[in-house]
PDB file of C-alpha atoms in Angstrom:
ATOM      1  CA  UNK M  25    -137.210 171.827 127.598  1.00  0.00           C
ATOM      2  CA  UNK M  26    -134.277 173.851 126.363  1.00  0.00           C
ATOM      3  CA  UNK M  27    -132.859 176.901 128.147  1.00  0.00           C
ATOM      4  CA  UNK M  28    -130.314 179.517 127.106  1.00  0.00           C
ATOM      5  CA  UNK M  29    -128.354 181.125 129.948  1.00  0.00           C
ATOM      6  CA  UNK M  30    -126.363 184.284 129.335  1.00  0.00           C
ATOM      7  CA  UNK M  31    -123.661 184.686 131.972  1.00  0.00           C
ATOM      8  CA  UNK M  32    -123.445 180.929 132.546  1.00  0.00           C
ATOM      9  CA  UNK M  33    -119.837 181.177 133.774  1.00  0.00           C
ATOM     10  CA  UNK M  34    -120.858 183.441 136.679  1.00  0.00           C
ATOM     11  CA  UNK M  35    -122.026 182.526 140.165  1.00  0.00           C
ATOM     12  CA  UNK M  36    -125.747 182.524 139.353  1.00  0.00           C
ATOM     13  CA  UNK M  37    -125.296 180.998 135.907  1.00  0.00           C
ATOM     14  CA  UNK M  38    -123.452 177.993 137.288  1.00  0.00           C
ATOM     15  CA  UNK M  39    -126.062 177.292 139.983  1.00  0.00           C
ATOM     16  CA  UNK M  40    -128.914 177.773 137.513  1.00  0.00           C
ATOM     17  CA  UNK M  41    -127.287 175.412 135.006  1.00  0.00           C
ATOM     18  CA  UNK M  42    -127.041 172.726 137.709  1.00  0.00           C
ATOM     19  CA  UNK M  43    -130.689 173.229 138.650  1.00  0.00           C
ATOM     20  CA  UNK M  44    -131.926 172.996 135.060  1.00  0.00           C
ATOM     21  CA  UNK M  45    -129.816 169.919 134.332  1.00  0.00           C
ATOM     22  CA  UNK M  46    -131.359 168.238 137.384  1.00  0.00           C
ATOM     23  CA  UNK M  47    -134.771 169.032 135.907  1.00  0.00           C
ATOM     24  CA  UNK M  48    -133.878 167.382 132.605  1.00  0.00           C
ATOM     25  CA  UNK M  49    -133.288 170.513 130.523  1.00  0.00           C
ATOM     26  CA  UNK M  50    -130.956 170.876 127.575  1.00  0.00           C
ATOM     27  CA  UNK M  51    -128.772 173.795 128.689  1.00  0.00           C
ATOM     28  CA  UNK M  52    -127.057 176.185 126.297  1.00  0.00           C
ATOM     29  CA  UNK M  53    -124.605 178.640 127.823  1.00  0.00           C
ATOM     30  CA  UNK M  54    -123.787 181.863 126.033  1.00  0.00           C
ATOM     31  CA  UNK M  55    -120.112 182.798 126.413  1.00  0.00           C
ATOM     32  CA  UNK M  56    -118.044 185.670 125.058  1.00  0.00           C
ATOM     33  CA  UNK M  57    -115.031 185.051 122.875  1.00  0.00           C
ATOM     34  CA  UNK M  58    -111.888 185.608 124.938  1.00  0.00           C
ATOM     35  CA  UNK M  59    -108.219 184.754 124.516  1.00  0.00           C
ATOM     36  CA  UNK M  60    -108.217 183.244 128.011  1.00  0.00           C
ATOM     37  CA  UNK M  61    -111.414 181.459 128.950  1.00  0.00           C
ATOM     38  CA  UNK M  62    -112.485 180.933 132.555  1.00  0.00           C
ATOM     39  CA  UNK M  63    -114.901 178.068 133.117  1.00  0.00           C
ATOM     40  CA  UNK M  64    -113.917 177.434 136.734  1.00  0.00           C
ATOM     41  CA  UNK M  65    -117.494 177.517 138.056  1.00  0.00           C
ATOM     42  CA  UNK M  66    -118.883 175.178 135.387  1.00  0.00           C
ATOM     43  CA  UNK M  67    -115.974 172.793 134.779  1.00  0.00           C
ATOM     44  CA  UNK M  68    -117.791 170.013 136.658  1.00  0.00           C
ATOM     45  CA  UNK M  69    -120.808 170.207 134.283  1.00  0.00           C
ATOM     46  CA  UNK M  70    -119.086 171.351 131.091  1.00  0.00           C
ATOM     47  CA  UNK M  71    -119.600 167.984 129.393  1.00  0.00           C
ATOM     48  CA  UNK M  72    -123.357 168.159 130.102  1.00  0.00           C
ATOM     49  CA  UNK M  73    -124.052 171.566 128.566  1.00  0.00           C
ATOM     50  CA  UNK M  74    -123.598 173.242 125.191  1.00  0.00           C
ATOM     51  CA  UNK M  75    -121.494 176.401 125.067  1.00  0.00           C
ATOM     52  CA  UNK M  76    -122.125 178.857 122.245  1.00  0.00           C
ATOM     53  CA  UNK M  77    -120.341 182.120 121.484  1.00  0.00           C
ATOM     54  CA  UNK M  78    -122.249 185.390 121.395  1.00  0.00           C
ATOM     55  CA  UNK M  79    -122.008 188.813 123.009  1.00  0.00           C
ATOM     56  CA  UNK M  80    -124.565 191.165 124.574  1.00  0.00           C
ATOM     57  CA  UNK M  81    -122.949 194.015 122.629  1.00  0.00           C
ATOM     58  CA  UNK M  82    -123.517 192.234 119.293  1.00  0.00           C
ATOM     59  CA  UNK M  83    -127.198 192.104 118.305  1.00  0.00           C
ATOM     60  CA  UNK M  84    -126.679 189.759 115.361  1.00  0.00           C
ATOM     61  CA  UNK M  85    -124.841 187.176 117.469  1.00  0.00           C
ATOM     62  CA  UNK M  86    -127.764 187.041 119.928  1.00  0.00           C
ATOM     63  CA  UNK M  87    -130.263 186.598 117.120  1.00  0.00           C
ATOM     64  CA  UNK M  88    -128.101 183.838 115.627  1.00  0.00           C
ATOM     65  CA  UNK M  89    -127.740 181.884 118.892  1.00  0.00           C
ATOM     66  CA  UNK M  90    -131.512 181.963 119.466  1.00  0.00           C
ATOM     67  CA  UNK M  91    -132.241 180.945 115.868  1.00  0.00           C
ATOM     68  CA  UNK M  92    -129.764 178.056 116.011  1.00  0.00           C
ATOM     69  CA  UNK M  93    -130.533 176.614 119.449  1.00  0.00           C
ATOM     70  CA  UNK M  94    -134.287 177.386 119.678  1.00  0.00           C
ATOM     71  CA  UNK M  95    -134.573 177.759 123.464  1.00  0.00           C
ATOM     72  CA  UNK M  96    -137.916 177.613 125.268  1.00  0.00           C
ATOM     73  CA  UNK M  97    -136.542 179.841 128.028  1.00  0.00           C
ATOM     74  CA  UNK M  98    -133.861 182.542 128.129  1.00  0.00           C
ATOM     75  CA  UNK M  99    -132.278 183.587 131.428  1.00  0.00           C
ATOM     76  CA  UNK M 100    -130.381 186.864 131.066  1.00  0.00           C
ATOM     77  CA  UNK M 101    -127.773 186.773 133.845  1.00  0.00           C
ATOM     78  CA  UNK M 102    -124.875 188.337 131.922  1.00  0.00           C
ATOM     79  CA  UNK M 103    -123.872 191.781 133.175  1.00  0.00           C
ATOM     80  CA  UNK M 104    -121.119 194.031 134.383  1.00  0.00           C
ATOM     81  CA  UNK M 105    -122.042 193.042 137.913  1.00  0.00           C
ATOM     82  CA  UNK M 106    -119.510 194.765 140.189  1.00  0.00           C
ATOM     83  CA  UNK M 107    -120.918 198.043 141.516  1.00  0.00           C
ATOM     84  CA  UNK M 108    -117.550 199.836 142.124  1.00  0.00           C
ATOM     85  CA  UNK M 109    -116.491 199.162 138.518  1.00  0.00           C
ATOM     86  CA  UNK M 110    -119.605 200.945 137.286  1.00  0.00           C
ATOM     87  CA  UNK M 111    -118.127 204.300 138.396  1.00  0.00           C
ATOM     88  CA  UNK M 112    -114.874 203.741 136.498  1.00  0.00           C
ATOM     89  CA  UNK M 113    -116.636 202.180 133.473  1.00  0.00           C
ATOM     90  CA  UNK M 114    -120.139 203.719 133.438  1.00  0.00           C
ATOM     91  CA  UNK M 115    -120.642 203.591 129.672  1.00  0.00           C
ATOM     92  CA  UNK M 116    -119.638 199.924 129.406  1.00  0.00           C
ATOM     93  CA  UNK M 117    -121.921 199.129 132.354  1.00  0.00           C
ATOM     94  CA  UNK M 118    -124.821 200.810 130.551  1.00  0.00           C
ATOM     95  CA  UNK M 119    -124.113 198.958 127.320  1.00  0.00           C
ATOM     96  CA  UNK M 120    -124.163 195.550 129.023  1.00  0.00           C
ATOM     97  CA  UNK M 121    -126.704 196.042 131.806  1.00  0.00           C
ATOM     98  CA  UNK M 122    -129.203 198.281 129.984  1.00  0.00           C
ATOM     99  CA  UNK M 123    -128.878 198.120 126.189  1.00  0.00           C
ATOM    100  CA  UNK M 124    -127.774 194.469 126.341  1.00  0.00           C
ATOM    101  CA  UNK M 125    -131.132 193.536 127.874  1.00  0.00           C
ATOM    102  CA  UNK M 126    -132.917 195.287 125.004  1.00  0.00           C
ATOM    103  CA  UNK M 127    -130.862 193.351 122.461  1.00  0.00           C
ATOM    104  CA  UNK M 128    -131.844 189.999 123.986  1.00  0.00           C
ATOM    105  CA  UNK M 129    -135.521 190.996 124.147  1.00  0.00           C
ATOM    106  CA  UNK M 130    -135.411 192.301 120.581  1.00  0.00           C
ATOM    107  CA  UNK M 131    -133.874 189.012 119.417  1.00  0.00           C
ATOM    108  CA  UNK M 132    -136.710 187.106 121.114  1.00  0.00           C
ATOM    109  CA  UNK M 133    -139.295 189.403 119.528  1.00  0.00           C
ATOM    110  CA  UNK M 134    -137.788 188.895 116.074  1.00  0.00           C
ATOM    111  CA  UNK M 135    -137.127 185.142 116.251  1.00  0.00           C
ATOM    112  CA  UNK M 136    -139.873 183.704 118.482  1.00  0.00           C
ATOM    113  CA  UNK M 137    -141.903 185.814 120.899  1.00  0.00           C
ATOM    114  CA  UNK M 138    -143.194 182.669 122.642  1.00  0.00           C
ATOM    115  CA  UNK M 139    -139.802 182.217 124.327  1.00  0.00           C
ATOM    116  CA  UNK M 140    -140.032 182.895 128.071  1.00  0.00           C
ATOM    117  CA  UNK M 141    -137.547 185.470 129.359  1.00  0.00           C
ATOM    118  CA  UNK M 142    -136.017 186.117 132.778  1.00  0.00           C
ATOM    119  CA  UNK M 143    -134.237 189.380 133.559  1.00  0.00           C
ATOM    120  CA  UNK M 144    -131.819 189.608 136.477  1.00  0.00           C
ATOM    121  CA  UNK M 145    -132.815 192.850 138.152  1.00  0.00           C
ATOM    122  CA  UNK M 146    -131.164 194.023 141.359  1.00  0.00           C
ATOM    123  CA  UNK M 147    -131.898 195.470 144.787  1.00  0.00           C
ATOM    124  CA  UNK M 148    -129.325 198.150 143.885  1.00  0.00           C
ATOM    125  CA  UNK M 149    -132.174 199.749 141.899  1.00  0.00           C
ATOM    126  CA  UNK M 150    -133.684 200.838 145.239  1.00  0.00           C
ATOM    127  CA  UNK M 151    -130.449 202.597 146.256  1.00  0.00           C
ATOM    128  CA  UNK M 152    -131.437 205.433 148.581  1.00  0.00           C
ATOM    129  CA  UNK M 153    -134.457 203.498 149.756  1.00  0.00           C
ATOM    130  CA  UNK M 154    -137.834 205.205 149.751  1.00  0.00           C
ATOM    131  CA  UNK M 155    -139.423 202.733 152.178  1.00  0.00           C
ATOM    132  CA  UNK M 156    -138.434 199.807 154.399  1.00  0.00           C
ATOM    133  CA  UNK M 157    -138.782 196.987 153.546  1.00  0.00           C
ATOM    134  CA  UNK M 158    -138.656 197.222 149.751  1.00  0.00           C
ATOM    135  CA  UNK M 159    -141.387 195.564 147.672  1.00  0.00           C
ATOM    136  CA  UNK M 160    -142.186 195.238 143.979  1.00  0.00           C
ATOM    137  CA  UNK M 161    -143.998 198.589 144.223  1.00  0.00           C
ATOM    138  CA  UNK M 162    -141.237 200.563 145.983  1.00  0.00           C
ATOM    139  CA  UNK M 163    -139.907 203.508 143.954  1.00  0.00           C
ATOM    140  CA  UNK M 164    -136.378 203.221 142.593  1.00  0.00           C
ATOM    141  CA  UNK M 165    -133.602 205.638 143.566  1.00  0.00           C
ATOM    142  CA  UNK M 166    -130.358 204.083 142.228  1.00  0.00           C
ATOM    143  CA  UNK M 167    -127.072 205.360 143.642  1.00  0.00           C
ATOM    144  CA  UNK M 168    -124.556 204.001 141.114  1.00  0.00           C
ATOM    145  CA  UNK M 169    -124.238 203.703 137.345  1.00  0.00           C
ATOM    146  CA  UNK M 170    -124.852 199.967 137.886  1.00  0.00           C
ATOM    147  CA  UNK M 171    -128.136 200.655 139.673  1.00  0.00           C
ATOM    148  CA  UNK M 172    -129.216 203.127 136.996  1.00  0.00           C
ATOM    149  CA  UNK M 173    -128.484 200.638 134.200  1.00  0.00           C
ATOM    150  CA  UNK M 174    -130.382 197.895 136.049  1.00  0.00           C
ATOM    151  CA  UNK M 175    -133.431 200.185 136.322  1.00  0.00           C
ATOM    152  CA  UNK M 176    -133.396 200.534 132.538  1.00  0.00           C
ATOM    153  CA  UNK M 177    -133.082 196.766 132.109  1.00  0.00           C
ATOM    154  CA  UNK M 178    -135.988 196.241 134.510  1.00  0.00           C
ATOM    155  CA  UNK M 179    -138.307 198.685 132.763  1.00  0.00           C
ATOM    156  CA  UNK M 180    -137.449 197.582 129.224  1.00  0.00           C
ATOM    157  CA  UNK M 181    -138.383 194.042 130.304  1.00  0.00           C
ATOM    158  CA  UNK M 182    -141.779 195.287 131.483  1.00  0.00           C
ATOM    159  CA  UNK M 183    -142.126 197.317 128.288  1.00  0.00           C
ATOM    160  CA  UNK M 184    -141.577 194.289 126.033  1.00  0.00           C
ATOM    161  CA  UNK M 185    -144.002 192.287 128.177  1.00  0.00           C
ATOM    162  CA  UNK M 186    -146.720 194.894 127.798  1.00  0.00           C
ATOM    163  CA  UNK M 187    -145.950 195.974 124.218  1.00  0.00           C
ATOM    164  CA  UNK M 188    -145.324 192.613 122.554  1.00  0.00           C
ATOM    165  CA  UNK M 189    -146.913 190.051 124.889  1.00  0.00           C
ATOM    166  CA  UNK M 190    -143.593 188.364 125.680  1.00  0.00           C
ATOM    167  CA  UNK M 191    -143.584 186.189 128.825  1.00  0.00           C
ATOM    168  CA  UNK M 192    -140.901 188.370 130.434  1.00  0.00           C
ATOM    169  CA  UNK M 193    -140.373 188.305 134.200  1.00  0.00           C
ATOM    170  CA  UNK M 194    -138.012 190.373 136.298  1.00  0.00           C
ATOM    171  CA  UNK M 195    -136.443 189.060 139.491  1.00  0.00           C
ATOM    172  CA  UNK M 196    -135.420 191.867 141.828  1.00  0.00           C
ATOM    173  CA  UNK M 197    -132.782 189.840 143.628  1.00  0.00           C
ATOM    174  CA  UNK M 198    -131.274 191.125 146.838  1.00  0.00           C
ATOM    175  CA  UNK M 199    -127.661 190.264 147.669  1.00  0.00           C
ATOM    176  CA  UNK M 200    -127.025 186.569 147.207  1.00  0.00           C
ATOM    177  CA  UNK M 201    -123.688 184.941 147.887  1.00  0.00           C
ATOM    178  CA  UNK M 202    -121.927 181.580 147.810  1.00  0.00           C
ATOM    179  CA  UNK M 203    -118.452 180.020 147.695  1.00  0.00           C
ATOM    180  CA  UNK M 204    -118.585 180.809 143.947  1.00  0.00           C
ATOM    181  CA  UNK M 205    -118.875 184.564 144.522  1.00  0.00           C
ATOM    182  CA  UNK M 206    -116.084 186.586 142.900  1.00  0.00           C
ATOM    183  CA  UNK M 207    -113.206 187.553 145.176  1.00  0.00           C
ATOM    184  CA  UNK M 208    -113.800 191.264 144.493  1.00  0.00           C
ATOM    185  CA  UNK M 209    -117.212 191.211 146.228  1.00  0.00           C
ATOM    186  CA  UNK M 210    -117.163 192.214 149.891  1.00  0.00           C
ATOM    187  CA  UNK M 211    -118.625 188.966 151.275  1.00  0.00           C
ATOM    188  CA  UNK M 212    -116.102 186.777 149.492  1.00  0.00           C
ATOM    189  CA  UNK M 213    -113.331 189.251 150.269  1.00  0.00           C
ATOM    190  CA  UNK M 214    -114.222 188.779 153.944  1.00  0.00           C
ATOM    191  CA  UNK M 215    -114.341 184.971 153.950  1.00  0.00           C
ATOM    192  CA  UNK M 216    -111.172 184.710 151.848  1.00  0.00           C
ATOM    193  CA  UNK M 217    -109.480 187.174 154.214  1.00  0.00           C
ATOM    194  CA  UNK M 218    -110.628 185.251 157.289  1.00  0.00           C
ATOM    195  CA  UNK M 219    -109.210 182.028 155.872  1.00  0.00           C
ATOM    196  CA  UNK M 220    -105.894 183.703 154.995  1.00  0.00           C
ATOM    197  CA  UNK M 221    -105.555 185.205 158.464  1.00  0.00           C
ATOM    198  CA  UNK M 222    -106.497 181.951 160.197  1.00  0.00           C
ATOM    199  CA  UNK M 223    -103.950 180.042 158.109  1.00  0.00           C
ATOM    200  CA  UNK M 224    -101.227 182.629 158.763  1.00  0.00           C
ATOM    201  CA  UNK M 225    -100.993 183.800 155.150  1.00  0.00           C
ATOM    202  CA  UNK M 226    -102.102 187.375 155.960  1.00  0.00           C
ATOM    203  CA  UNK M 227    -102.555 189.400 159.138  1.00  0.00           C
ATOM    204  CA  UNK M 228    -104.909 192.198 158.052  1.00  0.00           C
ATOM    205  CA  UNK M 229    -108.101 192.681 156.031  1.00  0.00           C
ATOM    206  CA  UNK M 230    -108.869 196.112 154.547  1.00  0.00           C
ATOM    207  CA  UNK M 231    -112.545 196.939 154.024  1.00  0.00           C
ATOM    208  CA  UNK M 232    -114.730 199.971 153.293  1.00  0.00           C
ATOM    209  CA  UNK M 233    -117.978 200.930 155.020  1.00  0.00           C
ATOM    210  CA  UNK M 234    -118.765 198.411 157.772  1.00  0.00           C
ATOM    211  CA  UNK M 235    -122.121 200.054 158.578  1.00  0.00           C
ATOM    212  CA  UNK M 236    -123.851 199.319 155.257  1.00  0.00           C
ATOM    213  CA  UNK M 237    -126.736 196.876 155.734  1.00  0.00           C
ATOM    214  CA  UNK M 238    -127.795 194.221 153.256  1.00  0.00           C
ATOM    215  CA  UNK M 239    -130.315 191.406 152.912  1.00  0.00           C
ATOM    216  CA  UNK M 240    -128.045 188.416 152.218  1.00  0.00           C
ATOM    217  CA  UNK M 241    -129.139 185.007 150.927  1.00  0.00           C
ATOM    218  CA  UNK M 242    -127.670 181.934 149.217  1.00  0.00           C
ATOM    219  CA  UNK M 243    -127.351 182.039 145.427  1.00  0.00           C
ATOM    220  CA  UNK M 244    -128.403 178.391 145.093  1.00  0.00           C
ATOM    221  CA  UNK M 245    -131.782 179.287 146.631  1.00  0.00           C
ATOM    222  CA  UNK M 246    -132.255 182.328 144.430  1.00  0.00           C
ATOM    223  CA  UNK M 247    -131.802 180.588 141.062  1.00  0.00           C
ATOM    224  CA  UNK M 248    -134.685 178.293 142.027  1.00  0.00           C
ATOM    225  CA  UNK M 249    -136.878 181.413 142.217  1.00  0.00           C
ATOM    226  CA  UNK M 250    -135.778 182.379 138.694  1.00  0.00           C
ATOM    227  CA  UNK M 251    -136.949 179.037 137.325  1.00  0.00           C
ATOM    228  CA  UNK M 252    -140.253 179.248 139.188  1.00  0.00           C
ATOM    229  CA  UNK M 253    -141.006 182.626 137.576  1.00  0.00           C
ATOM    230  CA  UNK M 254    -140.837 181.170 134.076  1.00  0.00           C
ATOM    231  CA  UNK M 255    -143.233 178.334 134.980  1.00  0.00           C
ATOM    232  CA  UNK M 256    -146.073 180.760 135.768  1.00  0.00           C
ATOM    233  CA  UNK M 257    -148.990 181.283 133.393  1.00  0.00           C
ATOM    234  CA  UNK M 258    -148.476 185.054 133.601  1.00  0.00           C
ATOM    235  CA  UNK M 259    -145.150 186.926 133.884  1.00  0.00           C
ATOM    236  CA  UNK M 260    -144.556 189.311 136.769  1.00  0.00           C
ATOM    237  CA  UNK M 261    -141.914 191.077 138.889  1.00  0.00           C
ATOM    238  CA  UNK M 262    -140.692 189.480 142.104  1.00  0.00           C
ATOM    239  CA  UNK M 263    -138.546 190.650 145.013  1.00  0.00           C
ATOM    240  CA  UNK M 264    -136.339 187.717 146.020  1.00  0.00           C
ATOM    241  CA  UNK M 265    -134.896 188.220 149.495  1.00  0.00           C
ATOM    242  CA  UNK M 266    -134.724 186.729 152.982  1.00  0.00           C
ATOM    243  CA  UNK M 267    -136.548 189.546 154.765  1.00  0.00           C
ATOM    244  CA  UNK M 268    -133.639 189.984 157.209  1.00  0.00           C
ATOM    245  CA  UNK M 269    -130.871 192.568 157.121  1.00  0.00           C
ATOM    246  CA  UNK M 270    -127.331 192.501 158.518  1.00  0.00           C
ATOM    247  CA  UNK M 271    -124.487 194.991 158.433  1.00  0.00           C
ATOM    248  CA  UNK M 272    -121.137 194.339 156.800  1.00  0.00           C
ATOM    249  CA  UNK M 273    -119.758 194.387 160.351  1.00  0.00           C
ATOM    250  CA  UNK M 274    -122.199 191.588 161.294  1.00  0.00           C
ATOM    251  CA  UNK M 275    -120.841 189.545 158.379  1.00  0.00           C
ATOM    252  CA  UNK M 276    -117.261 190.251 159.453  1.00  0.00           C
ATOM    253  CA  UNK M 277    -117.926 189.390 163.097  1.00  0.00           C
ATOM    254  CA  UNK M 278    -119.732 186.139 162.222  1.00  0.00           C
ATOM    255  CA  UNK M 279    -116.951 185.014 159.871  1.00  0.00           C
ATOM    256  CA  UNK M 280    -114.111 185.768 162.294  1.00  0.00           C
ATOM    257  CA  UNK M 281    -115.880 184.269 165.310  1.00  0.00           C
ATOM    258  CA  UNK M 282    -116.491 181.069 163.334  1.00  0.00           C
ATOM    259  CA  UNK M 283    -112.709 180.465 163.288  1.00  0.00           C
ATOM    260  CA  UNK M 284    -112.182 181.782 166.847  1.00  0.00           C
ATOM    261  CA  UNK M 285    -110.648 185.120 165.877  1.00  0.00           C
ATOM    262  CA  UNK M 286    -111.392 188.677 167.046  1.00  0.00           C
ATOM    263  CA  UNK M 287    -112.063 190.760 163.945  1.00  0.00           C
ATOM    264  CA  UNK M 288    -111.104 194.002 165.699  1.00  0.00           C
ATOM    265  CA  UNK M 289    -107.488 192.817 165.797  1.00  0.00           C
ATOM    266  CA  UNK M 290    -107.318 192.281 162.046  1.00  0.00           C
ATOM    267  CA  UNK M 291    -109.792 194.505 160.151  1.00  0.00           C
ATOM    268  CA  UNK M 292    -108.834 198.017 159.044  1.00  0.00           C
ATOM    269  CA  UNK M 293    -110.938 200.590 157.188  1.00  0.00           C
ATOM    270  CA  UNK M 294    -109.577 201.843 153.871  1.00  0.00           C
ATOM    271  CA  UNK M 295    -111.221 204.931 152.274  1.00  0.00           C
ATOM    272  CA  UNK M 296    -110.449 203.524 148.813  1.00  0.00           C
ATOM    273  CA  UNK M 297    -113.200 200.961 149.297  1.00  0.00           C
ATOM    274  CA  UNK M 298    -115.919 203.468 150.238  1.00  0.00           C
ATOM    275  CA  UNK M 299    -118.463 204.168 147.467  1.00  0.00           C
ATOM    276  CA  UNK M 300    -118.904 207.729 146.103  1.00  0.00           C
ATOM    277  CA  UNK M 301    -122.641 207.387 146.886  1.00  0.00           C
ATOM    278  CA  UNK M 302    -123.436 204.761 149.498  1.00  0.00           C
ATOM    279  CA  UNK M 303    -126.474 202.507 149.684  1.00  0.00           C
ATOM    280  CA  UNK M 304    -127.029 202.373 153.432  1.00  0.00           C
ATOM    281  CA  UNK M 305    -129.834 199.849 153.867  1.00  0.00           C
ATOM    282  CA  UNK M 306    -131.414 197.147 151.725  1.00  0.00           C
ATOM    283  CA  UNK M 307    -134.162 194.925 153.127  1.00  0.00           C
ATOM    284  CA  UNK M 308    -136.482 192.993 150.837  1.00  0.00           C
ATOM    285  CA  UNK M 309    -140.044 191.845 151.429  1.00  0.00           C
ATOM    286  CA  UNK M 310    -140.370 188.424 149.708  1.00  0.00           C
ATOM    287  CA  UNK M 311    -144.110 188.035 150.464  1.00  0.00           C
ATOM    288  CA  UNK M 312    -145.150 188.093 146.798  1.00  0.00           C
ATOM    289  CA  UNK M 313    -142.613 185.382 145.902  1.00  0.00           C
ATOM    290  CA  UNK M 314    -143.676 183.318 148.894  1.00  0.00           C
ATOM    291  CA  UNK M 315    -147.350 183.476 147.898  1.00  0.00           C
ATOM    292  CA  UNK M 316    -147.123 183.153 144.112  1.00  0.00           C
ATOM    293  CA  UNK M 317    -143.934 181.130 143.595  1.00  0.00           C
ATOM    294  CA  UNK M 318    -144.181 179.074 146.807  1.00  0.00           C
ATOM    295  CA  UNK M 319    -140.545 180.060 147.335  1.00  0.00           C
ATOM    296  CA  UNK M 320    -138.612 180.225 150.596  1.00  0.00           C
ATOM    297  CA  UNK M 321    -134.869 180.631 151.232  1.00  0.00           C
ATOM    298  CA  UNK M 322    -133.355 177.526 152.850  1.00  0.00           C
ATOM    299  CA  UNK M 323    -129.952 178.837 154.028  1.00  0.00           C
ATOM    300  CA  UNK M 324    -129.706 181.193 157.015  1.00  0.00           C
ATOM    301  CA  UNK M 325    -127.327 184.152 157.250  1.00  0.00           C
ATOM    302  CA  UNK M 326    -125.078 182.273 159.686  1.00  0.00           C
ATOM    303  CA  UNK M 327    -125.208 179.159 157.526  1.00  0.00           C
ATOM    304  CA  UNK M 328    -124.193 181.157 154.471  1.00  0.00           C
ATOM    305  CA  UNK M 329    -121.208 182.767 156.204  1.00  0.00           C
ATOM    306  CA  UNK M 330    -119.982 179.438 157.561  1.00  0.00           C
ATOM    307  CA  UNK M 331    -120.415 177.743 154.159  1.00  0.00           C
ATOM    308  CA  UNK M 332    -118.248 180.405 152.523  1.00  0.00           C
ATOM    309  CA  UNK M 333    -115.577 180.366 155.231  1.00  0.00           C
ATOM    310  CA  UNK M 334    -115.383 176.560 155.082  1.00  0.00           C
ATOM    311  CA  UNK M 335    -114.942 176.640 151.300  1.00  0.00           C
ATOM    312  CA  UNK M 336    -112.169 179.254 151.445  1.00  0.00           C
ATOM    313  CA  UNK M 337    -110.398 177.416 154.285  1.00  0.00           C
ATOM    314  CA  UNK M 338    -110.447 174.220 152.250  1.00  0.00           C
ATOM    315  CA  UNK M 339    -109.278 175.967 149.055  1.00  0.00           C
ATOM    316  CA  UNK M 340    -106.417 177.807 150.718  1.00  0.00           C
ATOM    317  CA  UNK M 341    -105.342 174.823 152.833  1.00  0.00           C
ATOM    318  CA  UNK M 342    -104.474 173.019 149.610  1.00  0.00           C
TER     319      UNK M 342
END
């Protein structure tokens, strides 16, 4: 089997590449041309995969990469993935996260519509949630340009499935973290901050809304669900979540207590980090994934926090 991963240099792309290599796949990673290239997350497997240049904004380059490498499966993980940036760069976010999905699907339709396609949808599509917990049938109410663009990407995937018979599945993934999460994301900002404070490098950690609640899981678990979707006889949409919710404050408290610190002595609230339109509560119902994919998360919330703190302590200790 041969798989093409867009966004292979990201958190999810790196874990998915490892998973597919373990399963004996040939892995092709789509990367953008840049003057400074960052392969930090995939350096340890770089000699086992093929990297090919293309760009979600360039239709012809996507067609060319699919024609040349002939993948059996395409995992579309590339995106402008940081929600706060979507307010300052809404048009770019739409081009990558909405129109970019269409360009990959159109390339598959033109080159080989038997290719199986995975779209990385997001719990941010639920936004101002219409019911708790959220399922595959819950109405969307996105609260950021990122969420809006992801809704488009989700529905265009369904449209190509129903219009052209493409095996296109959408994974509505709730928040999933790891030591490979970008430092700009709140979970990694917390664990990096905890490590810096514990090691005496910093004394304070500035955060935004501590009351926001999220359903947090481990990215390594969630990429396994992606693969399982493309092994099904029929494509479908799946909520991938733990079924448990915790506040940002819970995450902060757990991380600080793990290194024997009192977070109230170090954490300050900074209005700059508060979203223009907040998503207060996300809680996924993974029943459909459990029944159809035989998928279960293996890492607990506490285990995830400790894993990330340990990794940042080790990195910064060096």
